Coordinates of C-alpha atoms in Angstrom, one line a residue:
Chain A
M619 CA -0.2 0.1 -0.1
P620 CA 0.9 3.5 -0.8
R621 CA 3.0 5.1 2.5
M622 CA 4.3 8.4 3.0
A623 CA 6.2 9.7 5.9
Y624 CA 3.9 12.3 7.6
D625 CA 6.2 14.5 9.7
D626 CA 3.6 17.4 9.8
A627 CA 1.6 15.5 12.4
H628 CA 2.0 16.0 16.3
I629 CA 0.9 13.5 18.9
I630 CA -0.4 14.9 22.2
I631 CA -1.8 12.9 25.0
L632 CA -4.4 14.1 27.4
T633 CA -4.6 12.7 30.7
G634 CA -6.7 13.3 33.8
K635 CA -10.3 12.4 34.7
D636 CA -11.7 15.9 33.0
R637 CA -9.8 15.2 29.5
V638 CA -12.8 14.1 27.5
R639 CA -15.2 16.9 29.0
F640 CA -12.4 19.3 28.8
L641 CA -11.9 18.9 24.9
D642 CA -15.6 18.4 24.4
G643 CA -16.2 22.0 25.2
L644 CA -13.5 23.3 23.1
S645 CA -14.1 21.3 19.9
S646 CA -16.6 21.2 17.1
N647 CA -17.3 17.4 17.2
K648 CA -19.1 15.7 20.1
I649 CA -16.3 13.8 22.1
D650 CA -18.5 10.9 23.1
F651 CA -16.7 7.7 22.6
Q652 CA -17.7 4.3 21.8
D653 CA -15.5 1.4 22.0
N654 CA -12.4 1.5 19.7
Q655 CA -13.8 4.7 18.0
V656 CA -11.8 7.7 16.4
I657 CA -13.5 11.1 16.4
S658 CA -12.1 13.7 14.3
T659 CA -12.8 17.2 15.5
C660 CA -11.5 20.8 15.2
I661 CA -10.1 23.2 17.9
L662 CA -11.7 26.8 17.1
S663 CA -11.0 30.2 18.1
N664 CA -14.0 32.2 19.5
K665 CA -14.2 33.3 15.9
A666 CA -14.6 29.7 14.6
K667 CA -11.2 29.7 12.9
I668 CA -9.4 26.4 12.9
L669 CA -6.4 26.3 15.3
G670 CA -6.0 22.5 15.1
Q671 CA -7.4 19.4 13.4
L672 CA -7.4 16.5 16.0
H673 CA -8.0 13.0 15.5
L674 CA -8.9 11.5 18.9
F675 CA -8.7 8.0 20.2
N676 CA -8.6 6.3 23.7
L677 CA -5.4 4.5 24.8
N678 CA -5.6 3.1 28.2
E679 CA -6.7 5.9 30.6
M680 CA -5.2 8.5 27.8
L681 CA -6.8 10.4 24.9
V682 CA -4.6 10.6 22.0
G683 CA -4.9 13.2 19.4
I684 CA -3.3 13.1 16.2
T685 CA -2.8 16.9 15.5
I686 CA -2.4 18.6 12.4
T687 CA -2.0 22.6 12.7
D688 CA -0.1 25.2 11.3
D689 CA 0.9 26.4 14.6
F690 CA 1.3 23.9 17.2
V691 CA 2.7 26.1 19.7
K692 CA -0.2 28.4 19.7
L693 CA -2.5 25.5 19.8
V694 CA -0.8 24.0 22.9
D695 CA -0.9 27.5 24.4
Y696 CA -4.6 27.8 23.7
L697 CA -5.3 24.5 25.5
N698 CA -3.3 25.4 28.2
M699 CA -4.8 28.7 29.0
K700 CA -8.1 26.8 29.1
I701 CA -7.2 24.5 32.0
L702 CA -8.7 26.4 34.7
G703 CA -8.5 23.6 37.8
Q704 CA -9.8 20.6 35.9
D705 CA -7.8 17.5 36.1
V706 CA -6.2 17.6 32.6
G707 CA -2.7 17.3 31.8
I708 CA -1.1 17.6 28.3
N709 CA 2.2 15.6 27.0
D710 CA 3.6 16.1 23.6
V711 CA 5.0 12.8 22.4
T712 CA 5.7 13.8 19.0
K713 CA 9.5 13.4 19.2
L714 CA 8.9 9.8 20.3
N715 CA 7.1 8.7 17.4
Y716 CA 7.2 8.4 13.5
V717 CA 3.9 8.9 11.7
D718 CA 3.2 7.5 8.4
L719 CA 0.3 8.0 6.0
I720 CA -1.4 5.0 4.2
F721 CA -3.9 5.2 1.7
D722 CA -5.2 2.9 -0.9
E723 CA -8.7 2.0 -2.4
E724 CA -8.9 -0.9 0.1
I725 CA -8.5 0.3 3.7
S726 CA -9.2 -1.9 6.7
N727 CA -12.5 -0.6 8.5
V728 CA -11.1 -1.3 11.8
E729 CA -10.7 2.2 13.5
I730 CA -8.1 1.5 15.6
S731 CA -5.7 -1.7 15.5
S732 CA -2.1 -2.5 16.5
K733 CA 0.6 -4.6 14.6
D734 CA 4.4 -5.1 15.0
G735 CA 4.5 -2.2 17.4
C736 CA 2.4 0.2 15.3
T737 CA -0.8 1.9 16.3
I738 CA -2.9 2.0 13.4
V739 CA -5.5 4.6 13.0
T740 CA -8.1 4.4 10.4
I741 CA -10.0 7.9 9.4
E742 CA -13.4 7.7 7.9
G743 CA -12.6 4.3 6.4
K744 CA -10.3 6.1 3.9
Y745 CA -6.8 6.3 4.8
Q746 CA -4.7 5.7 7.9
F747 CA -2.2 7.1 10.4
E748 CA 0.7 4.5 11.7
M749 CA 2.5 5.4 14.4
Y750 CA 5.5 3.7 15.9
S751 CA 8.4 4.4 18.3
T752 CA 11.6 6.0 17.0
K753 CA 13.4 3.6 18.7
L754 CA 12.2 1.2 15.6
E755 CA 13.7 1.4 12.3
R756 CA 11.7 3.9 10.1
R757 CA 9.6 1.9 7.4
P758 CA 10.5 2.6 4.0
C759 CA 8.0 4.8 2.2
N760 CA 6.9 4.4 -1.3
T761 CA 5.1 7.5 -2.2
N762 CA 5.2 11.0 -2.0
L763 CA 2.9 14.3 -1.5
E764 CA 1.8 14.5 -5.2
A765 CA 0.5 11.1 -5.2
F766 CA -1.4 11.4 -1.7
N767 CA -2.9 14.7 -3.5
E768 CA -3.8 12.7 -6.5
W769 CA -5.6 10.3 -4.2
R770 CA -7.3 13.1 -1.9
I771 CA -8.7 14.6 -5.2
K772 CA -10.4 11.4 -6.3
H773 CA -11.8 11.0 -2.6
I774 CA -12.5 14.4 -2.2
I775 CA -10.5 14.8 1.1
P776 CA -9.6 18.3 2.6
W777 CA -6.0 18.9 3.8
Y778 CA -4.2 21.2 5.9
G779 CA -2.0 23.7 4.0
F780 CA -4.3 23.2 0.8
E781 CA -8.1 23.5 1.8
I782 CA -7.7 23.9 5.5
S783 CA -6.0 26.8 7.4
S784 CA -6.1 28.9 10.6
K785 CA -7.8 31.6 8.2
K786 CA -11.0 29.4 7.8
N787 CA -13.8 27.9 9.9
P788 CA -14.8 24.1 9.0
Y789 CA -17.6 25.1 6.8
Q790 CA -15.1 27.2 4.6
C791 CA -13.1 24.2 3.9
G792 CA -15.3 21.1 3.5
L793 CA -15.1 20.0 7.3
N794 CA -18.7 19.9 7.8
S795 CA -18.6 16.4 8.9
Q796 CA -16.5 17.4 11.8
V797 CA -19.3 20.0 13.2
H798 CA -21.5 18.4 15.3
E799 CA -24.9 20.4 15.1
N800 CA -26.6 19.5 18.3
K801 CA -23.9 19.2 20.8
G802 CA -24.8 22.2 22.4
C803 CA -22.1 25.1 23.2
F804 CA -18.7 24.9 22.0
T805 CA -16.1 27.4 21.2
G806 CA -17.0 29.0 17.9
Q807 CA -20.4 27.4 17.8
E808 CA -22.4 30.5 17.7
I809 CA -20.6 31.8 14.4
L810 CA -21.1 28.3 12.8
T811 CA -24.7 28.1 13.9
R812 CA -25.6 31.5 12.2
M813 CA -23.9 30.3 9.0
R814 CA -25.7 27.0 8.8
T815 CA -29.0 28.4 9.6
R816 CA -28.9 31.7 7.2
G817 CA -27.2 29.5 4.8
K818 CA -24.5 31.8 4.1
G819 CA -20.8 31.3 3.6
I820 CA -20.6 27.6 3.4
Y821 CA -18.0 26.5 0.8
L822 CA -18.6 22.7 -0.8
L823 CA -15.3 20.7 -1.6
T824 CA -15.9 19.5 -5.2
C825 CA -13.7 17.6 -7.9
M826 CA -13.4 19.3 -11.1
E827 CA -11.7 18.5 -14.4
N828 CA -8.9 20.9 -15.1
D829 CA -10.0 22.1 -18.2
S830 CA -13.2 23.8 -16.7
L831 CA -11.1 25.6 -14.2
K832 CA -10.9 29.3 -13.6
P833 CA -7.4 30.6 -13.1
D834 CA -6.5 30.1 -9.1
E835 CA -9.6 28.4 -8.6
A836 CA -8.3 25.1 -7.4
S837 CA -7.4 24.6 -3.7
T838 CA -5.3 21.3 -4.8
H839 CA -4.3 20.7 -8.2
G840 CA -4.0 17.3 -9.9
K841 CA -2.8 16.1 -13.2
A842 CA -6.2 16.0 -14.8
K843 CA -8.8 16.9 -11.9
S844 CA -8.3 19.4 -8.9
L845 CA -10.3 20.3 -5.8
V846 CA -12.4 23.5 -5.6
L847 CA -14.0 25.1 -2.7
K848 CA -17.3 26.3 -4.0
R849 CA -19.5 28.5 -2.3
G850 CA -22.5 26.8 -1.5
Q851 CA -26.4 27.9 -1.3
Chain B
M431 CA 3.2 4.0 19.4
D432 CA 5.4 5.2 22.1
C433 CA 3.1 7.1 24.6
G434 CA 5.8 8.1 27.0
T435 CA 4.7 6.3 29.9
C436 CA 7.6 3.9 29.7
E437 CA 9.9 6.6 30.1
T438 CA 9.8 10.2 31.0
A439 CA 8.1 12.0 28.2
S440 CA 8.2 16.0 29.1
P441 CA 4.8 17.1 29.9
V442 CA 3.6 20.5 28.3
L443 CA 4.3 23.0 30.8
I444 CA 0.9 23.9 32.4
Q445 CA 0.9 27.6 32.7
K446 CA -1.0 28.1 35.9
P447 CA -2.8 31.4 35.8
E448 CA -1.9 34.2 38.1
V449 CA -4.0 34.4 41.3
V450 CA -5.5 37.7 41.7
E451 CA -7.4 39.0 44.8
V452 CA -11.1 39.1 43.8
N453 CA -13.4 42.1 43.9
L454 CA -16.8 41.9 43.1
T455 CA -20.3 43.3 43.5
I456 CA -23.7 42.0 43.8
T457 CA -26.6 44.2 42.7
D458 CA -29.7 44.8 44.8
N459 CA -31.7 42.4 42.5
A460 CA -29.2 39.7 42.6
Q461 CA -29.1 39.9 46.5
S462 CA -32.8 39.7 46.7
M463 CA -32.9 36.4 44.7
L464 CA -29.8 34.9 46.7
E465 CA -31.9 35.9 50.0
Q466 CA -34.5 34.1 48.5
A467 CA -32.4 30.8 47.4
F468 CA -30.3 31.0 50.8
G469 CA -33.5 31.6 53.2
D470 CA -31.9 32.2 56.8
D471 CA -29.0 29.7 56.1
R472 CA -26.1 31.5 55.5
S473 CA -23.8 28.3 55.8
M474 CA -24.3 28.0 52.3
A475 CA -22.1 29.7 49.7
L476 CA -22.3 30.9 46.2
L477 CA -19.4 29.4 44.4
V478 CA -18.7 31.5 41.1
G479 CA -16.4 29.8 38.7
V480 CA -15.2 29.6 35.1
L481 CA -15.2 26.5 32.9
S482 CA -13.5 26.3 29.7
G483 CA -15.8 25.8 26.7
G484 CA -19.1 27.8 25.6
C485 CA -19.4 29.7 22.5
S486 CA -16.9 32.3 23.4
G487 CA -14.3 30.1 24.9
Y488 CA -15.2 30.7 28.7
M489 CA -18.3 30.0 30.4
Y490 CA -19.5 31.0 33.9
D491 CA -20.5 28.2 36.7
L492 CA -22.8 29.4 39.3
Q493 CA -23.3 26.9 42.0
I494 CA -24.6 27.0 45.8
V495 CA -22.5 25.0 47.9
E496 CA -21.7 24.2 51.6
T497 CA -18.1 23.5 50.9
T498 CA -15.8 22.7 48.0
D499 CA -12.5 20.9 47.3
I500 CA -11.6 23.6 44.8
D501 CA -8.9 26.0 46.1
C502 CA -11.1 29.2 46.5
Q503 CA -11.0 32.9 47.8
E504 CA -13.8 33.4 50.2
L505 CA -15.6 36.9 50.1
S506 CA -18.4 38.2 52.5
I507 CA -20.5 40.5 50.6
S508 CA -23.7 41.7 52.4
G509 CA -23.7 38.8 54.5
F510 CA -23.5 36.4 51.7
R511 CA -20.4 33.8 51.4
I512 CA -19.0 33.9 47.8
L513 CA -16.3 31.5 46.8
V514 CA -14.3 32.2 43.7
P515 CA -11.8 29.6 42.5
N516 CA -8.0 30.7 42.6
S517 CA -7.5 29.1 39.0
S518 CA -10.1 31.6 37.5
S519 CA -9.5 34.7 39.7
H520 CA -7.5 36.4 36.9
L521 CA -10.9 36.2 34.9
L522 CA -13.4 37.1 37.5
N523 CA -11.8 40.2 39.3
G524 CA -14.0 43.2 39.1
I525 CA -17.1 41.4 38.4
E526 CA -20.8 42.4 39.0
I527 CA -23.3 39.7 39.6
D528 CA -26.7 40.8 38.5
Y529 CA -30.1 39.3 38.1
E530 CA -32.6 39.9 35.4
D531 CA -36.2 39.3 36.1
R532 CA -37.5 38.3 32.5
L533 CA -39.7 35.2 31.0
M534 CA -37.1 34.6 28.4
G535 CA -33.2 34.7 28.9
G536 CA -33.6 35.9 32.5
G537 CA -31.7 34.8 35.7
F538 CA -28.2 35.7 36.9
K539 CA -26.0 37.7 34.7
I540 CA -22.3 38.3 35.2
N541 CA -21.1 41.6 33.8
N542 CA -17.4 41.0 33.5
P543 CA -14.8 44.0 32.7
N544 CA -12.1 41.5 31.6
A545 CA -14.3 40.2 28.8
K546 CA -13.6 41.1 25.6
S547 CA -16.9 39.6 24.0
S548 CA -19.6 37.7 25.1
C549 CA -22.0 35.3 23.2
G550 CA -25.5 35.8 22.6
C551 CA -27.0 34.2 25.8
G552 CA -24.4 35.7 27.9
E553 CA -23.2 32.6 29.5
S554 CA -19.6 32.5 27.9
F555 CA -17.3 35.1 27.4
A556 CA -13.8 35.6 25.8

């Protein structure tokens, strides 16, 4: 299967009895774990801009977050600032692990598994993060960002640095599925709810033939097709 | 994966906020409501806290308690015991506790000079 080193990811671990409730109040998706489940969510500013995207799963008594952000220090400072006496601890274990991205047409539906010292986390049944200790030998990678982007275009998956940025909210970059509409208050919720109810400012991520593109319209350029964020209704 | 529990993984430094000696005021309306809530029993206290979350990042948390395990400052205002957690004292210094008597959206309100913005319902602030 295509494997790409993904060194842009950080791994944080949240500990303490308040860890789930703490993160639920600060993120756009509902953090309500069923067994062996991965929850993808966004940490938002109070203006609903994306501070970071987290893929969360439980590991023993810890909450692990594969964290994708353009400013990790800012994100951690933000989370730190919100700990007001709750029982929450944050550890950064990025340097202890390699992270690889696996993407293929056929990916296991098991959301969390482990094999040969690797923790394998499947996102929405489409792609996987493999995390393993830096004490192990790095596994050979056989593909690159260009191939990953071609695959993303085919599967219409938004990505940090292309569609997703800290200047946008989830509805502006195709992350609608990571906003829970009925979970109640979370930081940035008021703005997102207003956008949704008024139907304004929401963008849809679509795949288009390059021949039909306007200049600078694509967020991810492919060889024949590209991803485009189009303003919705 | 290596979660760092087998060896020492450096924890992210938790920046404990500065503890501020809190001053707060309670409006006459709010005092009337507290009198109704407490009755003659002044052994109970009003805990005024802040939790992370809410539309704007922080949200108020009012509770009537007898005691608490939270590290708090205790104030006495017009005979009422008010507890303010030290961990959120920097966000609550100078607040006014008010009560709005309305059919919709009424209840205790916090007017907070530290808040740059508040959400529509008034329960959270930034």
